[in-house]
Short mmCIF file of C-alpha atoms and ligand atoms in Angstrom, two decimals:
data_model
loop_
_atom_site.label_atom_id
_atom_site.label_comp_id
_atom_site.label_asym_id
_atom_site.label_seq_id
_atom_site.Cartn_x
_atom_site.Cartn_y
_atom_site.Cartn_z
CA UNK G 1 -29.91 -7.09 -55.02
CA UNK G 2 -29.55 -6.54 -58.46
CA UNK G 3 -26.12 -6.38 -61.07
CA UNK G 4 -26.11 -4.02 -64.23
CA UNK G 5 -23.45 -4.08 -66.65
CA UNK G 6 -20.88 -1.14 -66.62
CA UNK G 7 -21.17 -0.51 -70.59
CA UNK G 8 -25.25 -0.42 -69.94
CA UNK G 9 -26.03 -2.36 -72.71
CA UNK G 10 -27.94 -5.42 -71.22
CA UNK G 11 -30.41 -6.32 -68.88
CA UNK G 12 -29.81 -6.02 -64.72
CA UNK G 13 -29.37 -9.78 -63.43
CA UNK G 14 -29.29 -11.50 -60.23
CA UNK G 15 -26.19 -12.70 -58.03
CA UNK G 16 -26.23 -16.11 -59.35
CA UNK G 17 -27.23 -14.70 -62.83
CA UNK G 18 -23.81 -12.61 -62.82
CA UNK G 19 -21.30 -15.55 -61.26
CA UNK G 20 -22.70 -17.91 -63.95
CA UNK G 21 -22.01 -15.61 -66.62
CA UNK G 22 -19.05 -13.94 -65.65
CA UNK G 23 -18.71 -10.70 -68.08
CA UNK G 24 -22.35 -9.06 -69.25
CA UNK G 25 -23.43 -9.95 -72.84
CA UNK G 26 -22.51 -6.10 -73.87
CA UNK G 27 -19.34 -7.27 -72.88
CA UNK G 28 -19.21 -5.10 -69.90
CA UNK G 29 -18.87 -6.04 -66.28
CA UNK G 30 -21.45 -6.30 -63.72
CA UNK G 31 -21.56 -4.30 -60.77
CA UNK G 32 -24.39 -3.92 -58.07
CA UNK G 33 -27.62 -1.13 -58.54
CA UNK G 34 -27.24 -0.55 -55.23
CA UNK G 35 -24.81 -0.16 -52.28
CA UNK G 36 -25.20 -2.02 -48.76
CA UNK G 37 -24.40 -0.03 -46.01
CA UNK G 38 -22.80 -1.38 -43.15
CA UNK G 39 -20.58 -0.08 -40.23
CA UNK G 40 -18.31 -1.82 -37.53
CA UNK G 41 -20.97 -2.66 -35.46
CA UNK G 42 -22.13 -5.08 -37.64
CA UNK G 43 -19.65 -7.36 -37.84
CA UNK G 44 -19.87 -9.43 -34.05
CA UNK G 45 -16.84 -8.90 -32.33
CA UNK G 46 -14.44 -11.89 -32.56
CA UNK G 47 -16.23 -12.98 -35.73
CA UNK G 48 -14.24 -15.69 -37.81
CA UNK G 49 -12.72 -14.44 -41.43
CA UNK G 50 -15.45 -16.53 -43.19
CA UNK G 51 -18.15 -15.17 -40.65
CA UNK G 52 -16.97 -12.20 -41.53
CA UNK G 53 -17.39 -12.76 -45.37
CA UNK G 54 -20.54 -13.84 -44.49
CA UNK G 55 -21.73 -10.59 -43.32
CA UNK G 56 -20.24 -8.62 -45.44
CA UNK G 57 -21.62 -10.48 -48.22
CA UNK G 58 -25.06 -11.17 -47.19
CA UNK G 59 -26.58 -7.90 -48.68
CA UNK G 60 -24.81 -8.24 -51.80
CA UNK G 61 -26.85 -12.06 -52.69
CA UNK G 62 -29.81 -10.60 -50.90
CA UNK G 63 -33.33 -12.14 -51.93
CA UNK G 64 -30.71 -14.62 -53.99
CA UNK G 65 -31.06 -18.59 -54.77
CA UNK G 66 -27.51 -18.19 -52.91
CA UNK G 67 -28.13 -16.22 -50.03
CA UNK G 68 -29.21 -19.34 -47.68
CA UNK G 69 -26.48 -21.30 -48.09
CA UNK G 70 -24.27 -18.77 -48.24
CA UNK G 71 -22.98 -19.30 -44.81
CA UNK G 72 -21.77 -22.78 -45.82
CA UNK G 73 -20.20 -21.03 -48.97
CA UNK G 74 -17.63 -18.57 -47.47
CA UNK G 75 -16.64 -21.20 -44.74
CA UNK G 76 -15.40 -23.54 -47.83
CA UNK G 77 -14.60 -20.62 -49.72
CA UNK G 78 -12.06 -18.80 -46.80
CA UNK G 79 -10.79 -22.12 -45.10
CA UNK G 80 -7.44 -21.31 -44.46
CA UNK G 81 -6.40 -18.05 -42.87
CA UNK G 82 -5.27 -14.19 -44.01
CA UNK G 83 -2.89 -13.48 -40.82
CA UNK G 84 -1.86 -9.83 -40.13
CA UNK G 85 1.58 -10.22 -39.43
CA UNK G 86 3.87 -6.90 -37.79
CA UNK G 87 6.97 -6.77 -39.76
CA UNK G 88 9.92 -6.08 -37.31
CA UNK G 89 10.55 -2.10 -37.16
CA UNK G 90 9.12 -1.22 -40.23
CA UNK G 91 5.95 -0.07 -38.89
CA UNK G 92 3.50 -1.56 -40.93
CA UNK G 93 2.19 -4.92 -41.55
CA UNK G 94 1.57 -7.49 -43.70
CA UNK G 95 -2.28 -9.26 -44.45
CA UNK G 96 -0.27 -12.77 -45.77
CA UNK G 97 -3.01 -13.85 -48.25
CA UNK G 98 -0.97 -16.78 -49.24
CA UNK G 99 -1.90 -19.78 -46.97
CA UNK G 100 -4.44 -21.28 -49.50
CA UNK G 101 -4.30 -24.59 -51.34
CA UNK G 102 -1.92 -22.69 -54.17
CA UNK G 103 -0.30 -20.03 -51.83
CA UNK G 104 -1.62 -17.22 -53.75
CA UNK G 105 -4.86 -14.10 -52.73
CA UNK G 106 -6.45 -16.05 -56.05
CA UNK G 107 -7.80 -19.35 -54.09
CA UNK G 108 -10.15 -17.32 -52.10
CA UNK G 109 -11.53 -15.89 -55.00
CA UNK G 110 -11.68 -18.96 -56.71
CA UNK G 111 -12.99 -21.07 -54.00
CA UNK G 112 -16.31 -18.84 -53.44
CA UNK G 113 -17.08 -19.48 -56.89
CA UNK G 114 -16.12 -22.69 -57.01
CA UNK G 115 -18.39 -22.92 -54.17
CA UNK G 116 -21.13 -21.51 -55.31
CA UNK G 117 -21.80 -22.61 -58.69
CA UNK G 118 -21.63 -26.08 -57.29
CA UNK G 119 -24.59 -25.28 -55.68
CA UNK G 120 -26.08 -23.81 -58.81
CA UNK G 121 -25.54 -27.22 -60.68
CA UNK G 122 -29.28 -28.67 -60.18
CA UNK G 123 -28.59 -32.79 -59.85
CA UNK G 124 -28.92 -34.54 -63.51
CA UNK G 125 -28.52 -31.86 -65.56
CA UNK G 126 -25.11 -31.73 -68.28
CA UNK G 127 -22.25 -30.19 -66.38
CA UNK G 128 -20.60 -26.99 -66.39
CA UNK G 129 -17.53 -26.48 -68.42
CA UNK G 130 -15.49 -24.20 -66.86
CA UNK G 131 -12.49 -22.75 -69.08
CA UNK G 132 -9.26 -20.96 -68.28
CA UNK G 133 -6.62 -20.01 -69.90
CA UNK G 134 -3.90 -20.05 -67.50
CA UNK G 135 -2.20 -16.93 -66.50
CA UNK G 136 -0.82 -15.67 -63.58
CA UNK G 137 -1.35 -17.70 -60.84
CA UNK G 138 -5.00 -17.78 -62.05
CA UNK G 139 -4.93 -21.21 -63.68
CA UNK G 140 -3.65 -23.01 -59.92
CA UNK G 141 -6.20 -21.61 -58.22
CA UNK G 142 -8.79 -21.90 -60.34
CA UNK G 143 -8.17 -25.70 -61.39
CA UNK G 144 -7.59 -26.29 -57.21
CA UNK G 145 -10.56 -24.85 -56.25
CA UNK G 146 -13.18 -26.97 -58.66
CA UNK G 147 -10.92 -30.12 -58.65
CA UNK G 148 -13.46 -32.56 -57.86
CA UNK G 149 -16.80 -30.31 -57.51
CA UNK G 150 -19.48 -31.84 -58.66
CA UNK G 151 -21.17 -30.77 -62.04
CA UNK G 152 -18.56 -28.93 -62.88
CA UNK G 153 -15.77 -29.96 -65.31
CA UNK G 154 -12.60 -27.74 -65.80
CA UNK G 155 -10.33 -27.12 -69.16
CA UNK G 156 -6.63 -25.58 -68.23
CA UNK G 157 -5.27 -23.95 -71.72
CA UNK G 158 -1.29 -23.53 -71.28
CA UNK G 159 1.28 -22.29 -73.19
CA UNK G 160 3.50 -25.48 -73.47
CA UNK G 161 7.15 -24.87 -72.17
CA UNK G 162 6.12 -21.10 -71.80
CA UNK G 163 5.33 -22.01 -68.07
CA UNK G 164 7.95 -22.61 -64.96
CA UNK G 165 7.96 -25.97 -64.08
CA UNK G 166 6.63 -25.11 -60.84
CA UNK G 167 3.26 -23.71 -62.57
CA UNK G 168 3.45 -26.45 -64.96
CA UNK G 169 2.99 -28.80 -61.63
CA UNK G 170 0.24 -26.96 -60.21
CA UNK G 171 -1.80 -26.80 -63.33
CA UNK G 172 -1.41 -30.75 -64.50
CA UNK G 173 -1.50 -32.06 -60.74
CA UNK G 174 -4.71 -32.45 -60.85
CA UNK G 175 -7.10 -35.01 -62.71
CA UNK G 176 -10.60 -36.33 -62.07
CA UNK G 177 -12.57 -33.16 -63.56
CA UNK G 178 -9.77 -31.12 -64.65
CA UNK G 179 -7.71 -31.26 -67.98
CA UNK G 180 -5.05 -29.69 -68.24
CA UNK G 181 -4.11 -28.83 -72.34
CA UNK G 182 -0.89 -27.91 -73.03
CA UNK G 183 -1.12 -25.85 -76.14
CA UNK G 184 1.42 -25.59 -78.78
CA UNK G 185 1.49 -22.00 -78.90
CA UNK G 186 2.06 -18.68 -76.60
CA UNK G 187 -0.11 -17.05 -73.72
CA UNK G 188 -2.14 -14.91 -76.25
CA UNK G 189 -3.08 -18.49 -78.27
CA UNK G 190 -4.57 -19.75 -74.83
CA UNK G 191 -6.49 -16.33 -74.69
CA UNK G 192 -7.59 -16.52 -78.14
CA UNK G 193 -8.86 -20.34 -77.73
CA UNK G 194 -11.00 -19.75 -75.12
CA UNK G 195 -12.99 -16.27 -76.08
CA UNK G 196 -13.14 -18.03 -79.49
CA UNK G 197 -15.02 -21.32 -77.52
CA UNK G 198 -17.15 -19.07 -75.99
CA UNK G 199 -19.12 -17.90 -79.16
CA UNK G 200 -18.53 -20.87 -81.51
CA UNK G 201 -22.10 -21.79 -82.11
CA UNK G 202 -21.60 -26.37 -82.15
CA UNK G 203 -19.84 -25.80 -78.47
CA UNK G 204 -22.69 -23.71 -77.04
CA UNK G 205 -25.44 -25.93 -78.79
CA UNK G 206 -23.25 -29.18 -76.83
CA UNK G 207 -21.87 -27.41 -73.67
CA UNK G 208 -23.06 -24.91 -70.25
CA UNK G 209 -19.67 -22.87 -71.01
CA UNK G 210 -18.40 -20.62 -67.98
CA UNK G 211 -15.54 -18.84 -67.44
CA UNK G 212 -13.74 -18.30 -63.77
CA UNK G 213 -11.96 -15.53 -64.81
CA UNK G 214 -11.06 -12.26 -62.56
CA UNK G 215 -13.66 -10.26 -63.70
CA UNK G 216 -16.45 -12.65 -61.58
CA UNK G 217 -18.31 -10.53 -59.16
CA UNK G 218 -18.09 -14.16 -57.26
CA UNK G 219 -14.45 -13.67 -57.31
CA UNK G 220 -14.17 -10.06 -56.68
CA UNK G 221 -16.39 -10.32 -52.86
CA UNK G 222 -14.72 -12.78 -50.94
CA UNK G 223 -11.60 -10.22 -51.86
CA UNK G 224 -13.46 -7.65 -49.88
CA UNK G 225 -13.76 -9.91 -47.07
CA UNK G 226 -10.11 -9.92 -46.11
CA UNK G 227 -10.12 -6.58 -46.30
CA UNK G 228 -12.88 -5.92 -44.16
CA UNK G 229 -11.51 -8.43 -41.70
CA UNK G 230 -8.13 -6.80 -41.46
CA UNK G 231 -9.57 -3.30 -40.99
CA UNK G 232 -12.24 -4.45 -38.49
CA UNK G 233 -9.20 -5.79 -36.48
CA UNK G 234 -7.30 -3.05 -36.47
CA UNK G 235 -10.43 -0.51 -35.89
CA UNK G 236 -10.87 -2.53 -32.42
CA UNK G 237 -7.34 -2.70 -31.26
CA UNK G 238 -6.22 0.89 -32.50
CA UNK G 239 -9.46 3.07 -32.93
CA UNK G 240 -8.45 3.84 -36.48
CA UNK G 241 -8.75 3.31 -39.94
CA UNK G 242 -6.42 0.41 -41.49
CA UNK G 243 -4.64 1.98 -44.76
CA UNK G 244 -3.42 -0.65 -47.66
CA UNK G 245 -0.50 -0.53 -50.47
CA UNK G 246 -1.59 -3.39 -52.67
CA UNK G 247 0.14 -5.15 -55.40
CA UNK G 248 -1.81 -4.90 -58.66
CA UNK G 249 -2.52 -5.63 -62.08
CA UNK G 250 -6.14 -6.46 -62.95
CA UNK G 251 -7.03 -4.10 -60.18
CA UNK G 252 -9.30 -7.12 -58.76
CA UNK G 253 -8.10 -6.88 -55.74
CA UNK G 254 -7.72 -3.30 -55.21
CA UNK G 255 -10.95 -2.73 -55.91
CA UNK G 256 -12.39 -5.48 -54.05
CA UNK G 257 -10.85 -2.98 -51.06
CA UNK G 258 -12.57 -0.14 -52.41
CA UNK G 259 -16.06 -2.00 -52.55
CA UNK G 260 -15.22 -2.28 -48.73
CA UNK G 261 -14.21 0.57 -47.69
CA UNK G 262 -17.31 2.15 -49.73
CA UNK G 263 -19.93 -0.06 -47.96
CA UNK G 264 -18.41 1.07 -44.64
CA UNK G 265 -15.65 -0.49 -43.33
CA UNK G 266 -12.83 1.90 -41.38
CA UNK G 267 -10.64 1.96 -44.65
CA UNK G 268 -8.34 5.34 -45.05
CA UNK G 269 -6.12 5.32 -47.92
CA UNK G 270 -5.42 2.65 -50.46
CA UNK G 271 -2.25 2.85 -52.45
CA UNK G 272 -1.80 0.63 -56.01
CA UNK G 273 1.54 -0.95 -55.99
CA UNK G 274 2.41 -1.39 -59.70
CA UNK G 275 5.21 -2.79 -61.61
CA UNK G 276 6.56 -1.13 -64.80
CA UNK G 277 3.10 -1.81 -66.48
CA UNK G 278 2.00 1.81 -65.80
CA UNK G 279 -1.47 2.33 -67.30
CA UNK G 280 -3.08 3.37 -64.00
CA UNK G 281 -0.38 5.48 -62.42
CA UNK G 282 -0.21 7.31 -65.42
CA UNK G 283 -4.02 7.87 -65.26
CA UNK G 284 -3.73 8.68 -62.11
CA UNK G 285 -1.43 11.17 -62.55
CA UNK G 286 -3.80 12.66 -64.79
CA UNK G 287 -2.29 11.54 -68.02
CA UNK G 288 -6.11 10.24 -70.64
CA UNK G 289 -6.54 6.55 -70.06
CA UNK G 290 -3.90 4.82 -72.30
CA UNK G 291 -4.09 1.14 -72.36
CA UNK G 292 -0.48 -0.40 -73.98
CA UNK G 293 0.27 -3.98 -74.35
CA UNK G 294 1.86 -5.68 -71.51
CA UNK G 295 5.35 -5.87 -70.78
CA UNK G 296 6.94 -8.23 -68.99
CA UNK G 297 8.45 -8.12 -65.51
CA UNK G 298 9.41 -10.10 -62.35
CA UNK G 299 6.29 -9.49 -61.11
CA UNK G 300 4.36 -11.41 -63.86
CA UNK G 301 0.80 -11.84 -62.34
CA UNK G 302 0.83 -7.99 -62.54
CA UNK G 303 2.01 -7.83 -65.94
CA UNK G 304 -1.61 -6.04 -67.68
CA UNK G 305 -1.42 -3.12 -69.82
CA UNK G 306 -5.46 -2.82 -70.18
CA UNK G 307 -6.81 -3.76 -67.02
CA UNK G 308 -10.41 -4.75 -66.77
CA UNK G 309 -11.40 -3.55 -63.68
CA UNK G 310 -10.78 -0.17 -64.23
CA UNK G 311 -14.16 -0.47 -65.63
CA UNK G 312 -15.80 -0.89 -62.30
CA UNK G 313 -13.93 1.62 -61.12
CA UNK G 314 -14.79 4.24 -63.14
CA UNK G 315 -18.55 3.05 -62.56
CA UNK G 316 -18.33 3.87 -59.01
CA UNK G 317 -16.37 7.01 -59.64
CA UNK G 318 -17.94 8.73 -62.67
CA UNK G 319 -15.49 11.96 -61.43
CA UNK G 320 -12.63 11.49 -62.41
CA UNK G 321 -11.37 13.93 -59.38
CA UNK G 322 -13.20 11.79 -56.69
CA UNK G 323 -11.26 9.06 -58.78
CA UNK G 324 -8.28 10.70 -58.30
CA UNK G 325 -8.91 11.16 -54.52
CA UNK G 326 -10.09 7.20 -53.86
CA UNK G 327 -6.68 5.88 -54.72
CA UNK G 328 -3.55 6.87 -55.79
CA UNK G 329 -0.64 5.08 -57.37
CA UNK G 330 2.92 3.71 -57.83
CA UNK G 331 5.28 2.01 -60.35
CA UNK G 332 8.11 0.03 -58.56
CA UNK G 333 10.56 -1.45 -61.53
CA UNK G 334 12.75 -4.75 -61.76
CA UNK G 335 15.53 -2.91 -60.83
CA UNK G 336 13.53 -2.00 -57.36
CA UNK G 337 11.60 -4.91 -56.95
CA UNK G 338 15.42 -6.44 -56.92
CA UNK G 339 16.67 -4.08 -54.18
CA UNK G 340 13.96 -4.08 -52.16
CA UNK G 341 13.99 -8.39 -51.53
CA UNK G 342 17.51 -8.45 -50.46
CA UNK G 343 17.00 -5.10 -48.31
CA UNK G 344 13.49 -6.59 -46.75
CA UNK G 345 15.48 -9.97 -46.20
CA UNK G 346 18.40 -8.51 -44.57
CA UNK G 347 16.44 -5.67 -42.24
CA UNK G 348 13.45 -7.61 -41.32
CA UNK G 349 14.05 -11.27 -42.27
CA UNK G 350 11.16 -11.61 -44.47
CA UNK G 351 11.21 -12.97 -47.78
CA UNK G 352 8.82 -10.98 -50.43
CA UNK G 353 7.24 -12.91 -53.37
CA UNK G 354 8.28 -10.30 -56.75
CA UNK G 355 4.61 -9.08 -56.49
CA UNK G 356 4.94 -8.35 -52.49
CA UNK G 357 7.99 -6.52 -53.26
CA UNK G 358 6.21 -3.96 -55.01
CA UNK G 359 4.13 -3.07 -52.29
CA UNK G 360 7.01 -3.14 -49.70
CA UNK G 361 8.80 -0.71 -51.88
CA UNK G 362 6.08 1.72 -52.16
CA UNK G 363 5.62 1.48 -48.41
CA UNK G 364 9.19 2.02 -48.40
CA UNK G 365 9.50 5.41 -50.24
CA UNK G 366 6.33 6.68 -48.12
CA UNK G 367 7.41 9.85 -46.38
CA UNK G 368 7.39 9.15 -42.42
CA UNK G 369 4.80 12.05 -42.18
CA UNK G 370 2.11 10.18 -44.49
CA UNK G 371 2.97 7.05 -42.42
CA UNK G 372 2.62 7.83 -39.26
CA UNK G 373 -1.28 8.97 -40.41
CA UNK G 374 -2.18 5.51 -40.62
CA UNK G 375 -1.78 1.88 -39.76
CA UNK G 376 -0.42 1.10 -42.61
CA UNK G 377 -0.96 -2.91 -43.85
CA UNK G 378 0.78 -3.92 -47.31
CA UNK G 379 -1.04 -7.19 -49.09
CA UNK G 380 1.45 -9.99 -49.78
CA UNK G 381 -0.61 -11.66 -52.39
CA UNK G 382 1.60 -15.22 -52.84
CA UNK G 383 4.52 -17.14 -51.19
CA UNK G 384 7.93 -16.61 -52.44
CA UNK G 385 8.59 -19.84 -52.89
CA UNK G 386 6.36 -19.94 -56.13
CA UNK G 387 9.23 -17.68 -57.47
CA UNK G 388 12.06 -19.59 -56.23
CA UNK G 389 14.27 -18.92 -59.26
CA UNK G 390 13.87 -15.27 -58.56
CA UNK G 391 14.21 -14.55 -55.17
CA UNK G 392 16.46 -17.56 -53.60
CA UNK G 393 19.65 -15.91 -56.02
CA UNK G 394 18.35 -12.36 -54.37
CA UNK G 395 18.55 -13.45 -50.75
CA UNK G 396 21.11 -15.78 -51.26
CA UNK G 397 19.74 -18.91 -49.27
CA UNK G 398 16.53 -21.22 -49.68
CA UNK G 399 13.09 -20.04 -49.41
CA UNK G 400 11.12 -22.45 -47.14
CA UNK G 401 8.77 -24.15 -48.92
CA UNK G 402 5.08 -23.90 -47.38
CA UNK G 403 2.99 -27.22 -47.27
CA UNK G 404 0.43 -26.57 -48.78
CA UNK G 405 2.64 -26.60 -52.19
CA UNK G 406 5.02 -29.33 -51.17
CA UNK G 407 1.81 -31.54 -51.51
CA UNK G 408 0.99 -30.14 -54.91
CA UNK G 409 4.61 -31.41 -55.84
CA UNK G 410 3.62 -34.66 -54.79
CA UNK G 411 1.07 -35.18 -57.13
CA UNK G 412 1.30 -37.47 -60.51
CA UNK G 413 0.51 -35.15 -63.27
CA UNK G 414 -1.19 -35.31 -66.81
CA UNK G 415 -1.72 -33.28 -69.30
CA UNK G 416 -3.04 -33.39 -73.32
CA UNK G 417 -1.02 -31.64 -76.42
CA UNK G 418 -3.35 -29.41 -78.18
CA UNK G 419 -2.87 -27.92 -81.31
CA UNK G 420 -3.70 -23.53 -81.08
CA UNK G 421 -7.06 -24.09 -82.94
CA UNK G 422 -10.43 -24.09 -82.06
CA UNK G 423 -10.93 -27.15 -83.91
CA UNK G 424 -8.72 -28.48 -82.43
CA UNK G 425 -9.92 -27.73 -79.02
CA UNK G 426 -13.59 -28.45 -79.96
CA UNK G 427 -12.59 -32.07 -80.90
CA UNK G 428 -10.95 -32.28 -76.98
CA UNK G 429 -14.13 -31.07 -75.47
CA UNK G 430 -16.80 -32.43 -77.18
CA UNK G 431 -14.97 -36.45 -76.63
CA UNK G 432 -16.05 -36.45 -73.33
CA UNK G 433 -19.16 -33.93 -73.52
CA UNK G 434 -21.33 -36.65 -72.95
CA UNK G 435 -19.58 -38.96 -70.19
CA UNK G 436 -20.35 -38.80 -66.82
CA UNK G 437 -20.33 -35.23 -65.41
CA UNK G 438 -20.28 -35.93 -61.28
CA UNK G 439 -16.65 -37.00 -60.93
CA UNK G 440 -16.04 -39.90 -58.37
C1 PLP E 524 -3.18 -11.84 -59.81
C2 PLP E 524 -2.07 -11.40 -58.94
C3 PLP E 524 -1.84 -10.03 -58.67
C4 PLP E 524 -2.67 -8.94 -59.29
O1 PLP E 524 -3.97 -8.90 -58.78
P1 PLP E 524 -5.14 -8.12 -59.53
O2 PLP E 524 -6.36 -8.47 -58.78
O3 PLP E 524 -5.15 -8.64 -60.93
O4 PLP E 524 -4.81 -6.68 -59.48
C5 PLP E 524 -0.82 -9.70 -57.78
N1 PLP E 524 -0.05 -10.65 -57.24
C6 PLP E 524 -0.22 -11.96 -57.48
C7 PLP E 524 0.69 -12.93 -56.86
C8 PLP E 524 -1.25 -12.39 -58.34
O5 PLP E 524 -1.41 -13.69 -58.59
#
């Protein structure tokens, strides 16, 4: 299986080739030459969420460095579960993606990839610097998932005293191979550091630079896998097609649901649950493509004006009316995502992260006819009580706090001042360039 760029400026690479670089050198992303086709059947009855991922993903690293221990790699990558959970009378349910290591849909992403370039590293050779600017949620998972890899050494850029405390925590909990910097600038400084590391000539002569970043086809496939899994269960039980409203920004996981569904798995409709950032339910709607800078909402993993992935998805969908027909898409405001925590709380008891709520709303306005089509599942992407400050005032009591992140809390923490320039940042990285990569 080969990967092409979607801007067709650079050569077709393998699977490894595309997780260790991340975006293409044209600056596009990488998508595969081919589709796998696979059906129900497939996929042995019963099968485990990382068998699952395993078979789903097999044909994707096929003829791949990967694809023998790729077994191993989605049973460390999808260690934790992805319940489908009814929600009371609603009638739908929920795929809770938030049982990982930093109770957000981003550790199993992160954890195949942290996974597999492990097993890239060859013994003896300089490590891999993997940077981040943290973001999102993206920063957690990403730092979680290679703390302690071998080979592999991680930079965290954050915004200082732009962060909750609570993200804060989960980005300087960490140690061994991971630094966290705490910048003395904003979000877009982070950004700026690292894309400006990745071309500055001394740091590529000294370093293996990576990124983890959403756009990594190795973070984009183990997304599919949940997808496929919660589909495949409901095919067996109810003979039909599992439809999914899902929370979105980057469109990484939304598409990792289309890549699904278009291999073969009993997929029907799949809604994008936005929040005020409306660049794809305008397009949708049939307004030209009109990125916008971000604006900022409760639903702050979400908050992308420009997102990436619609790259990939115009790739598969060169039409824009088979586009149009693939998906279709909402915009749920504050004001909504507001109403519809306390309304969720008191109907059904459950307790939506600001990013679930989106989903639950759209699911909410669907007219009864369009929902009794389906089985309808919305994706809670993370735990509510990483938004504590939001939602506890909205429901009015405590939100339960899972263990997973109660551990996390329990961790010293350390992190480094940075000043926002590269030189600054080439200084920090190039220190301990030459130490000891393998981490004890
Ligand atoms: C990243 C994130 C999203 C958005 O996912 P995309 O793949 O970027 O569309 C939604 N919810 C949460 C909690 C996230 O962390």
């Amino acid at each position: 299986m080969q990967y092409r760029s979607t801007r067709g400026g650079s050569p077709a690479v393998t699977f490894s080739e595309a997780l260790l670089a991340g975006l293409a050198p044209d600056g596009g992303l990488y998508v595969p030459t081919e589709w796998p086709r696979l059906a129900p059947e497939d996929f042995v009855s019963g099968a485990s969420l990382p068998e699952i991922a395993h078979t789903l993903i097999s044909p994707f690293a096929a003829g791949d460095v990967l694809a023998a221990a790729l077994g191993d790699i989605t049973a460390d990558a999808c260690n934790f579960p992805a319940p489908l959970v009814p929600v009371g009378e609603a009638g739908y349910s929920v795929l809770e993606l938030f049982h990982g290591p930093t109770a957000a849909f981003k550790d199993f992403g992160a954890r195949f990839l942290a996974a597999s370039l492990a097993r890239l590293r060859p013994a003896g050779v300089r490590p891999l610097e993997i940077l981040v600017a943290a973001s999102g949620d993206t920063g957690g998972a990403v730092a979680a998932a290679f703390h302690r890899r071998p080979g592999i050494r991680v930079a965290v850029l954050f915004p200082e005293g732009l962060v909750s405390p609570a993200q804060e925590q989960q980005l300087t909990c960490w140690g061994d191979n991971v630094r966290a910097f705490a910048v003395q600038g904003s979000f877009d400084d982070c950004q700026r550091l690292v894309k400006a590391a990745f071309v500055d000539p001394a740091l590529r002569r000294e370093l293996d630079l990576s990124s983890a970043n959403s756009i990594n086809l190795g973070r984009l496939l183990p997304q599919a896998a949940y997808h496929a899994a919660t589909a495949l269960a409901v095919w067996r039980r109810e003979g039909r097609p599992a439809s999914f409203v899902i929370p979105s920004g980057n469109l990484g996981n939304a598409l990792a649901c289309i890549w699904a569904r278009h291999v073969g798995l009993p997929i029907g409709e799949i809604v994008l649950a936005h929040n005020a950032n409306r660049t794809v339910p305008d397009y949708l709607s049939g307004q030209p493509w009109q990125p916008r800078r971000s604006i900022a909402t409760l639903a702050s993993a979400m908050d992308v004006g420009d997102p990436s992935n619609m790259e990939r998805l115009q790739a598969l969908y060169p039409q824009f009316a088979t586009l149009q027909a693939a998906v279709t898409g909402d915009v749920v405001d504050d004001a909504a995502i507001r109403r519809r925590i306390t309304a969720d709380h008191a109907a059904y008891g459950r307790i939506w992260c600001p990013h679930t709520a989106t989903a639950a709303e759209v699911m909410a306005r669907m007219p009864a006819a369009r929902k009794a089509g389906s089985a309808w599942v919305i994706v809670a992407t993370a735990h509510p009580a990483k938004f504590r400050e939001i939602v506890e005032p909205l429901i009015g009591c405590a939100v339960p706090i899972p263990a997973s992140l109660a551990r996390l809390h329990e961790r010293p923490t350390s992190k480094e001042p940075l000043a926002p320039q590269l030189d600054a940042l080439r200084r920090a990285l190039l220190a301990t360039a030459h130490t000891a990569g393998a981490p004890t």
